[in-house]
Amino acid sequence: MTKKVRMAIVGASGRMGLQLIQAVHQSQTARLVAALVRKKSPLINTDAGEFAGIGSIKVVFSDDLEAISDAFDIMIDFTSPQATLSHLAFCCKHQKSMIIGTTGFDEFGKEEIKKAAKKIGIVFSANFSIGVNLMLQLLEKTAAMIGDHSDIEIIEAHHRYKKDAPSGTALAMGEKIAKALGKDLQKEAIFDLTASLNERALGKIHFSTIRAGDIVGEHTVLFAGVGESFEMTHKATSRINFANGAVRAALWLAKKNQKGVFDMNDVLDFNEF
Ligand code: NAD
């Protein structure tokens, strides 16, 4: 029997953490060995599976990362930028691979991830859904074909608790489109229309953000031309799709066993697409 890949989930009691507990538990080739929560959380020593609604899995929540440094192969982190950077330092120190789903990093944070990737293997993606990653590929092709003569709008909607805006996925979509058009997103992105009330400038990429209710995640990209428009939409209906994608990425990284920073493009092998 092949040895199962041992996973540690940090932020394990969060919205994504709970889905990750289920996804790892359901995997035939992964095993959950640690579920980490914030220091002094009231959940410490309670069964992570019970909390995730899947019954006892004999893994209790803990806040002691050092204690499990020898017990796991890959850390899965969907927390906050600040927490992820401290977990990243821990993983570098202990030579552990990492799956990073946290969004909202500033340039400093992104640089830290790149630096860490000289020491460990990392899959870093703003969106672990397979559908969104397929959409990113299609967007690149669409932008190359019709982007030059379309007004491009990226519209995203998420639940009211989301802390960053626009979403990391919306920005990744903007980056793909800008790349296909040979442009720099930093120069072409418009996040706030009220700053300039003139008519729409040609070639700009506009972003709109909705934060409401319990929307899991929706992204639409509109290419509006003269006499016709074309749009692509992805809707996540449950967070389990991100969790399954993250577990798939972790198993891929365990097999690859290489330093460097990878994304879902590498995991899904869309490069051949
Ligand atoms: P959440 O607030 O429900 O969960 C975050 C968890 O991290 C909480 O349990 C919190 O206690 C823990 N945490 C925060 N700071 C910590 C620290 N310093 N030490 C230990 N634990 C800490 O949020 P969520 O909805 O689960 O989202 C988490 C992150 O994942 C966000 O950045 C979100 O945008 C991102 N996300 C990414 C994807 C993707 O596919 N990449 C999908 C969904 C969410």
PDB file of C-alpha atoms and ligand atoms in Angstrom:
ATOM      1  CA  MET A   1       0.000   0.000   0.000  1.00  0.00           C
ATOM      2  CA  THR A   2       1.385   3.464  -0.884  1.00  0.00           C
ATOM      3  CA  LYS A   3       1.974   5.825   2.004  1.00  0.00           C
ATOM      4  CA  LYS A   4      -0.633   8.572   2.342  1.00  0.00           C
ATOM      5  CA  VAL A   5       0.537  12.194   2.109  1.00  0.00           C
ATOM      6  CA  ARG A   6       0.301  13.759   5.576  1.00  0.00           C
ATOM      7  CA  MET A   7      -1.502  17.110   5.614  1.00  0.00           C
ATOM      8  CA  ALA A   8      -1.622  19.878   8.209  1.00  0.00           C
ATOM      9  CA  ILE A   9      -4.384  22.460   7.832  1.00  0.00           C
ATOM     10  CA  VAL A  10      -3.873  25.910   9.380  1.00  0.00           C
ATOM     11  CA  GLY A  11      -6.888  28.157   9.961  1.00  0.00           C
ATOM     12  CA  ALA A  12      -8.712  24.836  10.292  1.00  0.00           C
ATOM     13  CA  SER A  13     -11.844  26.241  11.937  1.00  0.00           C
ATOM     14  CA  GLY A  14     -12.393  28.909   9.266  1.00  0.00           C
ATOM     15  CA  ARG A  15     -14.895  28.700   6.397  1.00  0.00           C
ATOM     16  CA  MET A  16     -12.290  27.121   4.100  1.00  0.00           C
ATOM     17  CA  GLY A  17     -10.628  25.190   6.918  1.00  0.00           C
ATOM     18  CA  LEU A  18     -13.793  23.196   7.552  1.00  0.00           C
ATOM     19  CA  GLN A  19     -14.125  22.299   3.872  1.00  0.00           C
ATOM     20  CA  LEU A  20     -10.453  21.320   3.779  1.00  0.00           C
ATOM     21  CA  ILE A  21     -10.951  18.927   6.721  1.00  0.00           C
ATOM     22  CA  GLN A  22     -13.714  17.212   4.715  1.00  0.00           C
ATOM     23  CA  ALA A  23     -11.746  17.174   1.462  1.00  0.00           C
ATOM     24  CA  VAL A  24      -8.605  15.692   3.030  1.00  0.00           C
ATOM     25  CA  HIS A  25     -10.683  13.159   4.961  1.00  0.00           C
ATOM     26  CA  GLN A  26     -12.413  12.017   1.751  1.00  0.00           C
ATOM     27  CA  SER A  27      -9.165  11.656  -0.189  1.00  0.00           C
ATOM     28  CA  GLN A  28      -7.850   8.126  -0.756  1.00  0.00           C
ATOM     29  CA  THR A  29      -4.245   9.332  -0.871  1.00  0.00           C
ATOM     30  CA  ALA A  30      -4.087  12.076   1.773  1.00  0.00           C
ATOM     31  CA  ARG A  31      -4.333  11.882   5.549  1.00  0.00           C
ATOM     32  CA  LEU A  32      -5.130  14.704   7.951  1.00  0.00           C
ATOM     33  CA  VAL A  33      -2.582  14.738  10.758  1.00  0.00           C
ATOM     34  CA  ALA A  34      -3.008  18.233  12.197  1.00  0.00           C
ATOM     35  CA  ALA A  35      -5.698  20.915  12.373  1.00  0.00           C
ATOM     36  CA  LEU A  36      -4.274  24.196  13.633  1.00  0.00           C
ATOM     37  CA  VAL A  37      -6.317  27.075  15.049  1.00  0.00           C
ATOM     38  CA  ARG A  38      -5.496  30.448  16.593  1.00  0.00           C
ATOM     39  CA  LYS A  39      -3.568  30.597  19.874  1.00  0.00           C
ATOM     40  CA  LYS A  40      -5.836  29.899  22.880  1.00  0.00           C
ATOM     41  CA  SER A  41      -8.875  29.114  20.707  1.00  0.00           C
ATOM     42  CA  PRO A  42     -11.707  27.536  22.770  1.00  0.00           C
ATOM     43  CA  LEU A  43     -11.742  24.720  20.172  1.00  0.00           C
ATOM     44  CA  ILE A  44      -8.328  23.355  21.222  1.00  0.00           C
ATOM     45  CA  ASN A  45      -8.469  19.616  22.039  1.00  0.00           C
ATOM     46  CA  THR A  46     -11.913  19.185  20.450  1.00  0.00           C
ATOM     47  CA  ASP A  47     -12.318  16.802  17.499  1.00  0.00           C
ATOM     48  CA  ALA A  48     -11.827  18.590  14.150  1.00  0.00           C
ATOM     49  CA  GLY A  49     -14.115  16.135  12.322  1.00  0.00           C
ATOM     50  CA  GLU A  50     -16.971  16.689  14.768  1.00  0.00           C
ATOM     51  CA  PHE A  51     -16.639  20.445  14.236  1.00  0.00           C
ATOM     52  CA  ALA A  52     -16.578  19.995  10.449  1.00  0.00           C
ATOM     53  CA  GLY A  53     -19.756  17.897  10.626  1.00  0.00           C
ATOM     54  CA  ILE A  54     -18.209  14.604   9.454  1.00  0.00           C
ATOM     55  CA  GLY A  55     -18.029  12.822  12.830  1.00  0.00           C
ATOM     56  CA  SER A  56     -14.953  11.989  14.867  1.00  0.00           C
ATOM     57  CA  ILE A  57     -11.712  11.704  12.876  1.00  0.00           C
ATOM     58  CA  LYS A  58      -9.431  11.431  15.926  1.00  0.00           C
ATOM     59  CA  VAL A  59      -7.602  14.650  15.050  1.00  0.00           C
ATOM     60  CA  VAL A  60      -8.056  17.391  17.623  1.00  0.00           C
ATOM     61  CA  PHE A  61      -7.622  21.117  17.045  1.00  0.00           C
ATOM     62  CA  SER A  62      -4.294  22.454  18.313  1.00  0.00           C
ATOM     63  CA  ASP A  63      -2.446  25.780  18.454  1.00  0.00           C
ATOM     64  CA  ASP A  64       1.023  24.214  18.760  1.00  0.00           C
ATOM     65  CA  LEU A  65       2.666  24.269  15.351  1.00  0.00           C
ATOM     66  CA  GLU A  66       6.157  23.424  16.650  1.00  0.00           C
ATOM     67  CA  ALA A  67       4.807  20.216  18.207  1.00  0.00           C
ATOM     68  CA  ILE A  68       3.758  18.824  14.817  1.00  0.00           C
ATOM     69  CA  SER A  69       6.764  19.922  12.734  1.00  0.00           C
ATOM     70  CA  ASP A  70       7.854  16.289  12.176  1.00  0.00           C
ATOM     71  CA  ALA A  71       4.348  14.908  11.737  1.00  0.00           C
ATOM     72  CA  PHE A  72       3.286  16.383   8.375  1.00  0.00           C
ATOM     73  CA  ASP A  73       4.473  16.637   4.756  1.00  0.00           C
ATOM     74  CA  ILE A  74       2.391  19.534   3.396  1.00  0.00           C
ATOM     75  CA  MET A  75       0.704  22.515   5.015  1.00  0.00           C
ATOM     76  CA  ILE A  76      -2.522  23.866   3.540  1.00  0.00           C
ATOM     77  CA  ASP A  77      -3.062  27.516   4.420  1.00  0.00           C
ATOM     78  CA  PHE A  78      -6.222  29.533   3.809  1.00  0.00           C
ATOM     79  CA  THR A  79      -5.916  32.180   6.549  1.00  0.00           C
ATOM     80  CA  SER A  80      -4.826  35.832   6.291  1.00  0.00           C
ATOM     81  CA  PRO A  81      -1.755  37.375   4.604  1.00  0.00           C
ATOM     82  CA  GLN A  82      -0.089  38.082   7.962  1.00  0.00           C
ATOM     83  CA  ALA A  83      -0.718  34.560   9.296  1.00  0.00           C
ATOM     84  CA  THR A  84       0.394  32.948   6.017  1.00  0.00           C
ATOM     85  CA  LEU A  85       3.722  34.809   6.088  1.00  0.00           C
ATOM     86  CA  SER A  86       4.445  33.506   9.570  1.00  0.00           C
ATOM     87  CA  HIS A  87       3.472  29.941   8.477  1.00  0.00           C
ATOM     88  CA  LEU A  88       5.725  30.386   5.442  1.00  0.00           C
ATOM     89  CA  ALA A  89       8.715  31.139   7.696  1.00  0.00           C
ATOM     90  CA  PHE A  90       7.861  28.018   9.724  1.00  0.00           C
ATOM     91  CA  CYS A  91       7.672  25.839   6.585  1.00  0.00           C
ATOM     92  CA  CYS A  92      11.000  27.191   5.284  1.00  0.00           C
ATOM     93  CA  LYS A  93      12.643  26.467   8.641  1.00  0.00           C
ATOM     94  CA  HIS A  94      11.317  22.901   8.659  1.00  0.00           C
ATOM     95  CA  GLN A  95      11.560  22.232   4.893  1.00  0.00           C
ATOM     96  CA  LYS A  96       7.832  21.606   4.403  1.00  0.00           C
ATOM     97  CA  SER A  97       5.859  22.193   1.225  1.00  0.00           C
ATOM     98  CA  MET A  98       2.931  24.564   1.242  1.00  0.00           C
ATOM     99  CA  ILE A  99      -0.393  25.152  -0.482  1.00  0.00           C
ATOM    100  CA  ILE A 100      -1.345  28.821  -0.174  1.00  0.00           C
ATOM    101  CA  GLY A 101      -4.942  29.825  -0.864  1.00  0.00           C
ATOM    102  CA  THR A 102      -4.919  33.046   1.170  1.00  0.00           C
ATOM    103  CA  THR A 103      -5.613  36.150  -0.910  1.00  0.00           C
ATOM    104  CA  GLY A 104      -4.977  39.869  -0.431  1.00  0.00           C
ATOM    105  CA  PHE A 105      -1.148  39.889  -0.330  1.00  0.00           C
ATOM    106  CA  ASP A 106       0.646  43.179  -0.986  1.00  0.00           C
ATOM    107  CA  GLU A 107       3.827  43.316  -3.106  1.00  0.00           C
ATOM    108  CA  PHE A 108       5.972  42.592  -0.027  1.00  0.00           C
ATOM    109  CA  GLY A 109       3.954  39.442   0.738  1.00  0.00           C
ATOM    110  CA  LYS A 110       4.184  38.205  -2.856  1.00  0.00           C
ATOM    111  CA  GLU A 111       7.963  38.758  -2.825  1.00  0.00           C
ATOM    112  CA  GLU A 112       8.255  36.780   0.432  1.00  0.00           C
ATOM    113  CA  ILE A 113       6.440  33.849  -1.218  1.00  0.00           C
ATOM    114  CA  LYS A 114       8.809  34.008  -4.202  1.00  0.00           C
ATOM    115  CA  LYS A 115      11.837  34.096  -1.883  1.00  0.00           C
ATOM    116  CA  ALA A 116      10.534  31.130   0.128  1.00  0.00           C
ATOM    117  CA  ALA A 117      10.087  29.150  -3.082  1.00  0.00           C
ATOM    118  CA  LYS A 118      13.882  28.992  -3.389  1.00  0.00           C
ATOM    119  CA  LYS A 119      13.797  26.741  -0.326  1.00  0.00           C
ATOM    120  CA  ILE A 120      10.481  24.839  -0.520  1.00  0.00           C
ATOM    121  CA  GLY A 121       7.755  23.819  -2.980  1.00  0.00           C
ATOM    122  CA  ILE A 122       4.647  26.036  -2.988  1.00  0.00           C
ATOM    123  CA  VAL A 123       1.408  26.020  -4.952  1.00  0.00           C
ATOM    124  CA  PHE A 124       0.001  29.543  -4.674  1.00  0.00           C
ATOM    125  CA  SER A 125      -3.331  30.280  -6.320  1.00  0.00           C
ATOM    126  CA  ALA A 126      -5.994  32.906  -5.747  1.00  0.00           C
ATOM    127  CA  ASN A 127      -8.531  30.310  -6.822  1.00  0.00           C
ATOM    128  CA  PHE A 128      -8.247  26.530  -6.592  1.00  0.00           C
ATOM    129  CA  SER A 129     -11.435  25.850  -8.561  1.00  0.00           C
ATOM    130  CA  ILE A 130     -10.939  23.892 -11.782  1.00  0.00           C
ATOM    131  CA  GLY A 131     -13.656  25.881 -13.575  1.00  0.00           C
ATOM    132  CA  VAL A 132     -12.052  29.227 -12.746  1.00  0.00           C
ATOM    133  CA  ASN A 133      -8.668  28.032 -13.941  1.00  0.00           C
ATOM    134  CA  LEU A 134     -10.230  26.837 -17.187  1.00  0.00           C
ATOM    135  CA  MET A 135     -11.889  30.251 -17.492  1.00  0.00           C
ATOM    136  CA  LEU A 136      -8.491  31.951 -17.044  1.00  0.00           C
ATOM    137  CA  GLN A 137      -7.185  30.019 -20.044  1.00  0.00           C
ATOM    138  CA  LEU A 138     -10.237  30.885 -22.142  1.00  0.00           C
ATOM    139  CA  LEU A 139      -9.971  34.550 -21.127  1.00  0.00           C
ATOM    140  CA  GLU A 140      -6.403  34.752 -22.367  1.00  0.00           C
ATOM    141  CA  LYS A 141      -7.437  33.364 -25.746  1.00  0.00           C
ATOM    142  CA  THR A 142     -10.562  35.542 -25.932  1.00  0.00           C
ATOM    143  CA  ALA A 143      -8.660  38.707 -25.036  1.00  0.00           C
ATOM    144  CA  ALA A 144      -6.061  37.964 -27.710  1.00  0.00           C
ATOM    145  CA  MET A 145      -8.857  37.612 -30.304  1.00  0.00           C
ATOM    146  CA  ILE A 146     -11.306  40.389 -29.409  1.00  0.00           C
ATOM    147  CA  GLY A 147      -9.789  42.315 -26.507  1.00  0.00           C
ATOM    148  CA  ASP A 148      -8.377  45.122 -28.632  1.00  0.00           C
ATOM    149  CA  HIS A 149     -11.789  46.206 -29.886  1.00  0.00           C
ATOM    150  CA  SER A 150     -13.867  45.502 -26.756  1.00  0.00           C
ATOM    151  CA  ASP A 151     -14.578  47.348 -23.534  1.00  0.00           C
ATOM    152  CA  ILE A 152     -13.581  44.902 -20.801  1.00  0.00           C
ATOM    153  CA  GLU A 153     -15.418  44.712 -17.474  1.00  0.00           C
ATOM    154  CA  ILE A 154     -14.603  42.260 -14.677  1.00  0.00           C
ATOM    155  CA  ILE A 155     -17.470  41.898 -12.212  1.00  0.00           C
ATOM    156  CA  GLU A 156     -17.149  39.813  -9.076  1.00  0.00           C
ATOM    157  CA  ALA A 157     -19.449  39.004  -6.154  1.00  0.00           C
ATOM    158  CA  HIS A 158     -18.630  37.434  -2.771  1.00  0.00           C
ATOM    159  CA  HIS A 159     -20.132  37.077   0.722  1.00  0.00           C
ATOM    160  CA  ARG A 160     -20.291  40.025   3.080  1.00  0.00           C
ATOM    161  CA  TYR A 161     -17.350  38.822   5.245  1.00  0.00           C
ATOM    162  CA  LYS A 162     -14.690  38.836   2.526  1.00  0.00           C
ATOM    163  CA  LYS A 163     -11.800  41.081   3.590  1.00  0.00           C
ATOM    164  CA  ASP A 164     -10.117  41.969   0.260  1.00  0.00           C
ATOM    165  CA  ALA A 165     -11.458  43.644  -2.876  1.00  0.00           C
ATOM    166  CA  PRO A 166     -11.418  43.153  -5.757  1.00  0.00           C
ATOM    167  CA  SER A 167     -10.990  39.404  -5.280  1.00  0.00           C
ATOM    168  CA  GLY A 168      -7.634  37.783  -5.974  1.00  0.00           C
ATOM    169  CA  THR A 169      -9.379  35.853  -8.757  1.00  0.00           C
ATOM    170  CA  ALA A 170     -10.700  39.026 -10.416  1.00  0.00           C
ATOM    171  CA  LEU A 171      -7.169  40.451 -10.348  1.00  0.00           C
ATOM    172  CA  ALA A 172      -5.774  37.192 -11.792  1.00  0.00           C
ATOM    173  CA  MET A 173      -8.347  37.475 -14.608  1.00  0.00           C
ATOM    174  CA  GLY A 174      -7.266  41.074 -15.213  1.00  0.00           C
ATOM    175  CA  GLU A 175      -3.608  39.985 -15.318  1.00  0.00           C
ATOM    176  CA  LYS A 176      -4.360  37.259 -17.889  1.00  0.00           C
ATOM    177  CA  ILE A 177      -6.270  39.674 -20.104  1.00  0.00           C
ATOM    178  CA  ALA A 178      -3.614  42.389 -19.808  1.00  0.00           C
ATOM    179  CA  LYS A 179      -0.894  39.861 -20.646  1.00  0.00           C
ATOM    180  CA  ALA A 180      -2.770  38.707 -23.766  1.00  0.00           C
ATOM    181  CA  LEU A 181      -3.038  42.344 -24.881  1.00  0.00           C
ATOM    182  CA  GLY A 182       0.623  43.109 -24.124  1.00  0.00           C
ATOM    183  CA  LYS A 183      -0.413  45.599 -21.428  1.00  0.00           C
ATOM    184  CA  ASP A 184       0.442  46.277 -17.801  1.00  0.00           C
ATOM    185  CA  LEU A 185      -2.633  45.781 -15.578  1.00  0.00           C
ATOM    186  CA  GLN A 186      -1.322  48.336 -13.044  1.00  0.00           C
ATOM    187  CA  LYS A 187      -1.622  51.006 -15.758  1.00  0.00           C
ATOM    188  CA  GLU A 188      -4.873  49.852 -17.351  1.00  0.00           C
ATOM    189  CA  ALA A 189      -7.027  48.875 -14.350  1.00  0.00           C
ATOM    190  CA  ILE A 190      -9.831  51.182 -13.242  1.00  0.00           C
ATOM    191  CA  PHE A 191     -11.224  50.348  -9.785  1.00  0.00           C
ATOM    192  CA  ASP A 192     -13.100  53.560  -9.085  1.00  0.00           C
ATOM    193  CA  LEU A 193     -15.104  55.251 -11.816  1.00  0.00           C
ATOM    194  CA  THR A 194     -15.983  58.246  -9.666  1.00  0.00           C
ATOM    195  CA  ALA A 195     -12.356  59.419  -9.895  1.00  0.00           C
ATOM    196  CA  SER A 196     -12.943  60.302 -13.561  1.00  0.00           C
ATOM    197  CA  LEU A 197     -16.416  61.043 -14.830  1.00  0.00           C
ATOM    198  CA  ASN A 198     -15.383  61.367 -18.454  1.00  0.00           C
ATOM    199  CA  GLU A 199     -16.550  58.918 -21.104  1.00  0.00           C
ATOM    200  CA  ARG A 200     -15.014  55.439 -21.007  1.00  0.00           C
ATOM    201  CA  ALA A 201     -11.361  55.511 -22.048  1.00  0.00           C
ATOM    202  CA  LEU A 202     -10.448  52.931 -24.684  1.00  0.00           C
ATOM    203  CA  GLY A 203      -8.368  49.972 -23.604  1.00  0.00           C
ATOM    204  CA  LYS A 204      -9.001  50.237 -19.869  1.00  0.00           C
ATOM    205  CA  ILE A 205      -9.968  47.179 -17.794  1.00  0.00           C
ATOM    206  CA  HIS A 206     -12.750  48.051 -15.343  1.00  0.00           C
ATOM    207  CA  PHE A 207     -13.440  46.156 -12.090  1.00  0.00           C
ATOM    208  CA  SER A 208     -16.731  46.047 -10.154  1.00  0.00           C
ATOM    209  CA  THR A 209     -17.114  44.452  -6.739  1.00  0.00           C
ATOM    210  CA  ILE A 210     -20.244  43.175  -4.984  1.00  0.00           C
ATOM    211  CA  ARG A 211     -20.136  42.104  -1.301  1.00  0.00           C
ATOM    212  CA  ALA A 212     -23.464  40.643  -0.213  1.00  0.00           C
ATOM    213  CA  GLY A 213     -25.063  37.867   1.821  1.00  0.00           C
ATOM    214  CA  ASP A 214     -23.507  34.414   1.572  1.00  0.00           C
ATOM    215  CA  ILE A 215     -22.416  34.445  -2.101  1.00  0.00           C
ATOM    216  CA  VAL A 216     -19.585  31.875  -2.348  1.00  0.00           C
ATOM    217  CA  GLY A 217     -17.897  33.481  -5.375  1.00  0.00           C
ATOM    218  CA  GLU A 218     -19.030  34.655  -8.819  1.00  0.00           C
ATOM    219  CA  HIS A 219     -16.916  36.138 -11.618  1.00  0.00           C
ATOM    220  CA  THR A 220     -18.115  37.513 -14.922  1.00  0.00           C
ATOM    221  CA  VAL A 221     -15.946  39.023 -17.640  1.00  0.00           C
ATOM    222  CA  LEU A 222     -17.734  41.111 -20.252  1.00  0.00           C
ATOM    223  CA  PHE A 223     -16.171  41.949 -23.602  1.00  0.00           C
ATOM    224  CA  ALA A 224     -18.492  44.626 -24.991  1.00  0.00           C
ATOM    225  CA  GLY A 225     -18.012  45.639 -28.603  1.00  0.00           C
ATOM    226  CA  VAL A 226     -20.121  47.587 -31.093  1.00  0.00           C
ATOM    227  CA  GLY A 227     -23.246  45.647 -32.054  1.00  0.00           C
ATOM    228  CA  GLU A 228     -22.371  42.635 -29.909  1.00  0.00           C
ATOM    229  CA  SER A 229     -21.030  41.616 -26.541  1.00  0.00           C
ATOM    230  CA  PHE A 230     -19.592  38.410 -25.182  1.00  0.00           C
ATOM    231  CA  GLU A 231     -19.426  37.311 -21.567  1.00  0.00           C
ATOM    232  CA  MET A 232     -18.066  34.450 -19.538  1.00  0.00           C
ATOM    233  CA  THR A 233     -19.252  33.589 -16.032  1.00  0.00           C
ATOM    234  CA  HIS A 234     -18.107  31.201 -13.331  1.00  0.00           C
ATOM    235  CA  LYS A 235     -20.198  30.573 -10.207  1.00  0.00           C
ATOM    236  CA  ALA A 236     -18.943  28.658  -7.196  1.00  0.00           C
ATOM    237  CA  THR A 237     -21.890  27.116  -5.380  1.00  0.00           C
ATOM    238  CA  SER A 238     -19.906  25.535  -2.524  1.00  0.00           C
ATOM    239  CA  ARG A 239     -16.438  26.055  -1.012  1.00  0.00           C
ATOM    240  CA  ILE A 240     -15.800  22.310  -1.309  1.00  0.00           C
ATOM    241  CA  ASN A 241     -14.634  22.884  -4.902  1.00  0.00           C
ATOM    242  CA  PHE A 242     -11.750  25.122  -3.687  1.00  0.00           C
ATOM    243  CA  ALA A 243     -10.889  22.579  -0.977  1.00  0.00           C
ATOM    244  CA  ASN A 244     -10.841  19.655  -3.437  1.00  0.00           C
ATOM    245  CA  GLY A 245      -8.629  21.714  -5.776  1.00  0.00           C
ATOM    246  CA  ALA A 246      -6.238  22.498  -2.906  1.00  0.00           C
ATOM    247  CA  VAL A 247      -5.981  18.806  -1.951  1.00  0.00           C
ATOM    248  CA  ARG A 248      -5.381  17.919  -5.606  1.00  0.00           C
ATOM    249  CA  ALA A 249      -2.606  20.558  -5.689  1.00  0.00           C
ATOM    250  CA  ALA A 250      -1.078  19.165  -2.471  1.00  0.00           C
ATOM    251  CA  LEU A 251      -0.974  15.623  -3.871  1.00  0.00           C
ATOM    252  CA  TRP A 252       0.548  16.933  -7.109  1.00  0.00           C
ATOM    253  CA  LEU A 253       3.206  18.861  -5.171  1.00  0.00           C
ATOM    254  CA  ALA A 254       4.036  15.838  -3.011  1.00  0.00           C
ATOM    255  CA  LYS A 255       4.628  13.794  -6.169  1.00  0.00           C
ATOM    256  CA  LYS A 256       6.592  16.543  -7.912  1.00  0.00           C
ATOM    257  CA  ASN A 257       8.813  17.024  -4.852  1.00  0.00           C
ATOM    258  CA  GLN A 258      10.474  20.200  -6.197  1.00  0.00           C
ATOM    259  CA  LYS A 259      11.246  23.679  -4.902  1.00  0.00           C
ATOM    260  CA  GLY A 260       9.593  26.618  -6.633  1.00  0.00           C
ATOM    261  CA  VAL A 261       6.306  28.441  -6.814  1.00  0.00           C
ATOM    262  CA  PHE A 262       3.628  26.767  -8.912  1.00  0.00           C
ATOM    263  CA  ASP A 263      -0.004  27.541  -9.702  1.00  0.00           C
ATOM    264  CA  MET A 264      -3.115  25.609 -10.775  1.00  0.00           C
ATOM    265  CA  ASN A 265      -1.982  25.927 -14.365  1.00  0.00           C
ATOM    266  CA  ASP A 266       0.904  23.624 -13.513  1.00  0.00           C
ATOM    267  CA  VAL A 267      -1.242  21.289 -11.410  1.00  0.00           C
ATOM    268  CA  LEU A 268      -3.911  20.868 -14.100  1.00  0.00           C
ATOM    269  CA  ASP A 269      -1.373  20.866 -16.935  1.00  0.00           C
ATOM    270  CA  PHE A 270      -3.287  23.513 -18.882  1.00  0.00           C
ATOM    271  CA  ASN A 271       0.008  24.543 -20.483  1.00  0.00           C
ATOM    272  CA  GLU A 272      -0.678  21.860 -23.092  1.00  0.00           C
ATOM    273  CA  PHE A 273      -4.198  23.227 -23.680  1.00  0.00           C
TER     274      PHE A 273
HETATM  275  P1  NAD B   1     -12.171  32.708   7.547  1.00  0.00           P
HETATM  276  O1  NAD B   1     -12.019  34.047   8.212  1.00  0.00           O
HETATM  277  O2  NAD B   1     -13.444  31.968   7.693  1.00  0.00           O
HETATM  278  O3  NAD B   1     -11.003  31.743   8.034  1.00  0.00           O
HETATM  279  C1  NAD B   1      -9.689  32.159   8.242  1.00  0.00           C
HETATM  280  C2  NAD B   1      -9.127  31.315   9.374  1.00  0.00           C
HETATM  281  O4  NAD B   1      -7.759  31.683   9.563  1.00  0.00           O
HETATM  282  C3  NAD B   1      -9.849  31.573  10.709  1.00  0.00           C
HETATM  283  O5  NAD B   1     -10.165  30.332  11.314  1.00  0.00           O
HETATM  284  C4  NAD B   1      -8.827  32.324  11.544  1.00  0.00           C
HETATM  285  O6  NAD B   1      -8.906  32.022  12.928  1.00  0.00           O
HETATM  286  C5  NAD B   1      -7.514  31.800  10.947  1.00  0.00           C
HETATM  287  N1  NAD B   1      -6.430  32.749  11.192  1.00  0.00           N
HETATM  288  C6  NAD B   1      -6.378  34.050  10.819  1.00  0.00           C
HETATM  289  N2  NAD B   1      -5.243  34.601  11.300  1.00  0.00           N
HETATM  290  C7  NAD B   1      -4.591  33.621  11.982  1.00  0.00           C
HETATM  291  C8  NAD B   1      -3.375  33.564  12.676  1.00  0.00           C
HETATM  292  N3  NAD B   1      -2.594  34.665  12.817  1.00  0.00           N
HETATM  293  N4  NAD B   1      -2.979  32.387  13.210  1.00  0.00           N
HETATM  294  C9  NAD B   1      -3.752  31.293  13.092  1.00  0.00           C
HETATM  295  N5  NAD B   1      -4.940  31.286  12.431  1.00  0.00           N
HETATM  296  C10 NAD B   1      -5.331  32.434  11.904  1.00  0.00           C
HETATM  297  O7  NAD B   1     -11.827  32.982   6.019  1.00  0.00           O
HETATM  298  P2  NAD B   1     -12.080  32.022   4.757  1.00  0.00           P
HETATM  299  O8  NAD B   1     -13.346  32.406   4.069  1.00  0.00           O
HETATM  300  O9  NAD B   1     -11.857  30.601   5.151  1.00  0.00           O
HETATM  301  O10 NAD B   1     -10.904  32.511   3.786  1.00  0.00           O
HETATM  302  C11 NAD B   1      -9.554  32.438   4.188  1.00  0.00           C
HETATM  303  C12 NAD B   1      -8.671  32.964   3.056  1.00  0.00           C
HETATM  304  O11 NAD B   1      -8.777  32.102   1.927  1.00  0.00           O
HETATM  305  C13 NAD B   1      -9.039  34.364   2.555  1.00  0.00           C
HETATM  306  O12 NAD B   1      -7.864  35.059   2.204  1.00  0.00           O
HETATM  307  C14 NAD B   1      -9.875  34.061   1.312  1.00  0.00           C
HETATM  308  O13 NAD B   1      -9.900  35.118   0.381  1.00  0.00           O
HETATM  309  C15 NAD B   1      -9.127  32.864   0.780  1.00  0.00           C
HETATM  310  N6  NAD B   1      -9.872  31.997  -0.138  1.00  0.00           N
HETATM  311  C16 NAD B   1      -9.176  31.503  -1.179  1.00  0.00           C
HETATM  312  C17 NAD B   1      -9.757  30.610  -2.048  1.00  0.00           C
HETATM  313  C18 NAD B   1      -8.910  30.022  -3.146  1.00  0.00           C
HETATM  314  O14 NAD B   1      -9.404  29.170  -3.918  1.00  0.00           O
HETATM  315  N7  NAD B   1      -7.633  30.392  -3.237  1.00  0.00           N
HETATM  316  C19 NAD B   1     -11.094  30.232  -1.877  1.00  0.00           C
HETATM  317  C20 NAD B   1     -11.801  30.752  -0.792  1.00  0.00           C
HETATM  318  C21 NAD B   1     -11.172  31.627   0.088  1.00  0.00           C
END
